PDB file of C-alpha atoms in Angstrom:
ATOM      1  CA  UNK A   1      20.598  20.208  -5.904  1.00  0.00           C
ATOM      2  CA  UNK A   2      17.192  21.723  -6.503  1.00  0.00           C
ATOM      3  CA  UNK A   3      15.331  20.471  -9.564  1.00  0.00           C
ATOM      4  CA  UNK A   4      12.484  22.946  -9.460  1.00  0.00           C
ATOM      5  CA  UNK A   5      10.337  25.115  -7.302  1.00  0.00           C
ATOM      6  CA  UNK A   6       6.584  25.380  -7.371  1.00  0.00           C
ATOM      7  CA  UNK A   7       4.951  27.991  -5.147  1.00  0.00           C
ATOM      8  CA  UNK A   8       7.854  27.953  -2.714  1.00  0.00           C
ATOM      9  CA  UNK A   9       8.129  24.159  -2.400  1.00  0.00           C
ATOM     10  CA  UNK A  10      11.475  22.792  -3.430  1.00  0.00           C
ATOM     11  CA  UNK A  11      11.422  19.465  -5.234  1.00  0.00           C
ATOM     12  CA  UNK A  12      14.649  17.611  -4.442  1.00  0.00           C
ATOM     13  CA  UNK A  13      16.603  15.741  -7.139  1.00  0.00           C
ATOM     14  CA  UNK A  14      16.019  12.464  -5.334  1.00  0.00           C
ATOM     15  CA  UNK A  15      12.234  12.904  -5.539  1.00  0.00           C
ATOM     16  CA  UNK A  16      12.370  10.648  -8.598  1.00  0.00           C
ATOM     17  CA  UNK A  17      12.770   7.718  -6.198  1.00  0.00           C
ATOM     18  CA  UNK A  18       9.405   8.578  -4.676  1.00  0.00           C
ATOM     19  CA  UNK A  19       7.788   8.818  -8.097  1.00  0.00           C
ATOM     20  CA  UNK A  20       9.188   5.388  -8.999  1.00  0.00           C
ATOM     21  CA  UNK A  21       7.916   3.955  -5.700  1.00  0.00           C
ATOM     22  CA  UNK A  22       4.456   5.340  -6.418  1.00  0.00           C
ATOM     23  CA  UNK A  23       4.572   3.826  -9.901  1.00  0.00           C
ATOM     24  CA  UNK A  24       5.664   0.452  -8.573  1.00  0.00           C
ATOM     25  CA  UNK A  25       2.720   0.380  -6.186  1.00  0.00           C
ATOM     26  CA  UNK A  26       0.500  -0.341  -9.174  1.00  0.00           C
ATOM     27  CA  UNK A  27       2.271  -3.710  -9.556  1.00  0.00           C
ATOM     28  CA  UNK A  28       1.326  -4.526  -5.961  1.00  0.00           C
ATOM     29  CA  UNK A  29      -2.290  -3.732  -6.789  1.00  0.00           C
ATOM     30  CA  UNK A  30      -2.201  -5.760 -10.009  1.00  0.00           C
ATOM     31  CA  UNK A  31      -0.795  -8.757  -8.123  1.00  0.00           C
ATOM     32  CA  UNK A  32      -3.562  -8.616  -5.514  1.00  0.00           C
ATOM     33  CA  UNK A  33      -6.249  -8.007  -8.175  1.00  0.00           C
ATOM     34  CA  UNK A  34      -5.105 -11.046 -10.141  1.00  0.00           C
ATOM     35  CA  UNK A  35      -5.267 -13.135  -6.959  1.00  0.00           C
ATOM     36  CA  UNK A  36      -8.908 -12.104  -6.533  1.00  0.00           C
ATOM     37  CA  UNK A  37      -9.682 -12.915 -10.182  1.00  0.00           C
ATOM     38  CA  UNK A  38      -8.127 -16.367  -9.851  1.00  0.00           C
ATOM     39  CA  UNK A  39     -10.044 -16.964  -6.612  1.00  0.00           C
ATOM     40  CA  UNK A  40     -13.329 -15.868  -8.234  1.00  0.00           C
ATOM     41  CA  UNK A  41     -12.941 -18.573 -10.844  1.00  0.00           C
ATOM     42  CA  UNK A  42     -11.615 -21.213  -8.426  1.00  0.00           C
ATOM     43  CA  UNK A  43     -14.334 -20.669  -5.810  1.00  0.00           C
ATOM     44  CA  UNK A  44     -17.142 -19.764  -8.242  1.00  0.00           C
ATOM     45  CA  UNK A  45     -17.882 -16.256  -6.982  1.00  0.00           C
ATOM     46  CA  UNK A  46     -19.535 -14.232  -9.730  1.00  0.00           C
ATOM     47  CA  UNK A  47     -19.649 -10.491 -10.197  1.00  0.00           C
ATOM     48  CA  UNK A  48     -21.079  -8.199  -8.927  1.00  0.00           C
ATOM     49  CA  UNK A  49     -20.730  -9.929  -5.544  1.00  0.00           C
ATOM     50  CA  UNK A  50     -17.821  -8.368  -3.673  1.00  0.00           C
ATOM     51  CA  UNK A  51     -17.678 -11.263  -1.198  1.00  0.00           C
ATOM     52  CA  UNK A  52     -18.840 -14.876  -1.372  1.00  0.00           C
ATOM     53  CA  UNK A  53     -22.188 -15.635   0.193  1.00  0.00           C
ATOM     54  CA  UNK A  54     -22.176 -17.951   3.209  1.00  0.00           C
ATOM     55  CA  UNK A  55     -23.953 -20.570   1.078  1.00  0.00           C
ATOM     56  CA  UNK A  56     -20.744 -21.015  -0.950  1.00  0.00           C
ATOM     57  CA  UNK A  57     -18.744 -23.855   0.599  1.00  0.00           C
ATOM     58  CA  UNK A  58     -15.518 -21.948  -0.129  1.00  0.00           C
ATOM     59  CA  UNK A  59     -16.761 -18.582   1.119  1.00  0.00           C
ATOM     60  CA  UNK A  60     -14.093 -18.227   3.791  1.00  0.00           C
ATOM     61  CA  UNK A  61     -11.291 -19.053   1.357  1.00  0.00           C
ATOM     62  CA  UNK A  62     -12.486 -16.561  -1.253  1.00  0.00           C
ATOM     63  CA  UNK A  63     -13.296 -13.878   1.293  1.00  0.00           C
ATOM     64  CA  UNK A  64      -9.770 -14.035   2.724  1.00  0.00           C
ATOM     65  CA  UNK A  65      -8.291 -13.358  -0.731  1.00  0.00           C
ATOM     66  CA  UNK A  66     -10.770 -10.562  -1.369  1.00  0.00           C
ATOM     67  CA  UNK A  67     -10.312  -9.043   2.086  1.00  0.00           C
ATOM     68  CA  UNK A  68      -6.537  -8.866   1.631  1.00  0.00           C
ATOM     69  CA  UNK A  69      -7.020  -6.843  -1.545  1.00  0.00           C
ATOM     70  CA  UNK A  70      -9.804  -4.706  -0.104  1.00  0.00           C
ATOM     71  CA  UNK A  71      -7.794  -3.892   3.020  1.00  0.00           C
ATOM     72  CA  UNK A  72      -4.882  -2.815   0.841  1.00  0.00           C
ATOM     73  CA  UNK A  73      -7.145  -0.565  -1.229  1.00  0.00           C
ATOM     74  CA  UNK A  74      -8.406   1.042   2.000  1.00  0.00           C
ATOM     75  CA  UNK A  75      -4.891   2.148   2.941  1.00  0.00           C
ATOM     76  CA  UNK A  76      -3.185   2.573  -0.443  1.00  0.00           C
ATOM     77  CA  UNK A  77      -4.183   6.205  -1.054  1.00  0.00           C
ATOM     78  CA  UNK A  78      -3.294   7.518   2.421  1.00  0.00           C
ATOM     79  CA  UNK A  79       0.085   5.749   2.411  1.00  0.00           C
ATOM     80  CA  UNK A  80       0.785   7.055  -1.101  1.00  0.00           C
ATOM     81  CA  UNK A  81       0.026  10.601   0.062  1.00  0.00           C
ATOM     82  CA  UNK A  82       2.345  10.139   3.034  1.00  0.00           C
ATOM     83  CA  UNK A  83       5.103   8.930   0.695  1.00  0.00           C
ATOM     84  CA  UNK A  84       4.654  11.892  -1.653  1.00  0.00           C
ATOM     85  CA  UNK A  85       4.523  14.544   1.068  1.00  0.00           C
ATOM     86  CA  UNK A  86       7.435  13.080   3.021  1.00  0.00           C
ATOM     87  CA  UNK A  87       9.341  12.730  -0.229  1.00  0.00           C
ATOM     88  CA  UNK A  88       9.554  16.510  -0.485  1.00  0.00           C
ATOM     89  CA  UNK A  89      11.813  16.485   2.570  1.00  0.00           C
ATOM     90  CA  UNK A  90      13.127  12.918   2.895  1.00  0.00           C
ATOM     91  CA  UNK A  91      12.856  11.435  -0.613  1.00  0.00           C
ATOM     92  CA  UNK A  92      15.020   8.328  -0.262  1.00  0.00           C
ATOM     93  CA  UNK A  93      13.668   7.344   3.147  1.00  0.00           C
ATOM     94  CA  UNK A  94      10.118   7.956   1.978  1.00  0.00           C
ATOM     95  CA  UNK A  95      10.559   5.864  -1.166  1.00  0.00           C
ATOM     96  CA  UNK A  96      12.202   3.046   0.788  1.00  0.00           C
ATOM     97  CA  UNK A  97       9.472   2.972   3.439  1.00  0.00           C
ATOM     98  CA  UNK A  98       6.769   2.991   0.774  1.00  0.00           C
ATOM     99  CA  UNK A  99       8.560   0.054  -0.871  1.00  0.00           C
ATOM    100  CA  UNK A 100       8.604  -1.807   2.449  1.00  0.00           C
ATOM    101  CA  UNK A 101       4.867  -1.188   2.786  1.00  0.00           C
ATOM    102  CA  UNK A 102       4.243  -2.552  -0.723  1.00  0.00           C
ATOM    103  CA  UNK A 103       6.266  -5.718  -0.119  1.00  0.00           C
ATOM    104  CA  UNK A 104       4.404  -6.137   3.155  1.00  0.00           C
ATOM    105  CA  UNK A 105       1.057  -5.875   1.366  1.00  0.00           C
ATOM    106  CA  UNK A 106       2.028  -8.586  -1.121  1.00  0.00           C
ATOM    107  CA  UNK A 107       3.148 -10.870   1.726  1.00  0.00           C
ATOM    108  CA  UNK A 108      -0.063  -9.952   3.576  1.00  0.00           C
ATOM    109  CA  UNK A 109      -2.135 -10.999   0.569  1.00  0.00           C
ATOM    110  CA  UNK A 110      -0.282 -14.276   0.082  1.00  0.00           C
ATOM    111  CA  UNK A 111      -0.484 -15.095   3.777  1.00  0.00           C
ATOM    112  CA  UNK A 112      -4.146 -14.205   4.130  1.00  0.00           C
ATOM    113  CA  UNK A 113      -5.036 -16.291   1.060  1.00  0.00           C
ATOM    114  CA  UNK A 114      -3.053 -19.334   2.150  1.00  0.00           C
ATOM    115  CA  UNK A 115      -3.445 -19.233   5.928  1.00  0.00           C
ATOM    116  CA  UNK A 116      -6.619 -17.318   6.636  1.00  0.00           C
ATOM    117  CA  UNK A 117      -6.666 -14.450   9.120  1.00  0.00           C
ATOM    118  CA  UNK A 118      -3.669 -15.786  11.066  1.00  0.00           C
ATOM    119  CA  UNK A 119      -1.652 -15.980   7.830  1.00  0.00           C
ATOM    120  CA  UNK A 120      -1.756 -12.221   7.357  1.00  0.00           C
ATOM    121  CA  UNK A 121       0.312 -11.375  10.444  1.00  0.00           C
ATOM    122  CA  UNK A 122       3.825 -11.363   8.911  1.00  0.00           C
ATOM    123  CA  UNK A 123       2.731  -9.180   6.008  1.00  0.00           C
ATOM    124  CA  UNK A 124       0.787  -6.911   8.325  1.00  0.00           C
ATOM    125  CA  UNK A 125       3.820  -6.414  10.524  1.00  0.00           C
ATOM    126  CA  UNK A 126       6.062  -5.682   7.541  1.00  0.00           C
ATOM    127  CA  UNK A 127       3.479  -3.252   6.151  1.00  0.00           C
ATOM    128  CA  UNK A 128       3.459  -1.363   9.430  1.00  0.00           C
ATOM    129  CA  UNK A 129       7.250  -1.132   9.343  1.00  0.00           C
ATOM    130  CA  UNK A 130       6.633   0.987   6.257  1.00  0.00           C
ATOM    131  CA  UNK A 131       3.491   2.952   7.035  1.00  0.00           C
ATOM    132  CA  UNK A 132       3.991   3.813  10.707  1.00  0.00           C
ATOM    133  CA  UNK A 133       7.372   5.517  10.123  1.00  0.00           C
ATOM    134  CA  UNK A 134       5.792   7.432   7.223  1.00  0.00           C
ATOM    135  CA  UNK A 135       3.055   8.650   9.588  1.00  0.00           C
ATOM    136  CA  UNK A 136       5.585   9.816  12.167  1.00  0.00           C
ATOM    137  CA  UNK A 137       7.831  11.282   9.486  1.00  0.00           C
ATOM    138  CA  UNK A 138       4.925  13.438   8.277  1.00  0.00           C
ATOM    139  CA  UNK A 139       5.174  15.527  11.443  1.00  0.00           C
ATOM    140  CA  UNK A 140       8.897  16.071  10.919  1.00  0.00           C
ATOM    141  CA  UNK A 141       8.363  16.853   7.233  1.00  0.00           C
ATOM    142  CA  UNK A 142       5.559  19.264   8.080  1.00  0.00           C
ATOM    143  CA  UNK A 143       7.683  21.036  10.678  1.00  0.00           C
ATOM    144  CA  UNK A 144      10.553  21.345   8.239  1.00  0.00           C
ATOM    145  CA  UNK A 145       8.311  22.602   5.433  1.00  0.00           C
ATOM    146  CA  UNK A 146       6.680  25.066   7.823  1.00  0.00           C
ATOM    147  CA  UNK A 147      10.210  26.134   8.768  1.00  0.00           C
ATOM    148  CA  UNK A 148       9.589  25.256  12.404  1.00  0.00           C
ATOM    149  CA  UNK A 149      12.890  23.337  12.413  1.00  0.00           C
ATOM    150  CA  UNK A 150      16.095  23.597  10.428  1.00  0.00           C
TER     151      UNK A 150
END
């Protein structure tokens, strides 16, 4: 069942699921990026401003859309790394949890944009149902890779 070995690390056959999950995360980012672009036009927030100035009557509305995307960007790389590392030991679980995180981030973005800070809660909770298990799983994956457990 081993596809290949690189410097003593075995890459499982099911690791392809992790690679596909990583690839699909770009669609999550595109969705959130497009939401920001639409909001820039709708609320008249010009580049290079990252956030709307308080003088803009729609600043809160735009800033909620932008913050949802920015918050996702702040966590995307670490969660991706967790998915990749855990995927060496638990590929299907890792891919599934990363998928849950991505769906959560899309729901987070939609909720934040439509309901303000309170609207982000459902997506935030779903996101954490993906990322928190990946964080915990990293210790189990590390122990297994370090041959501390069987």
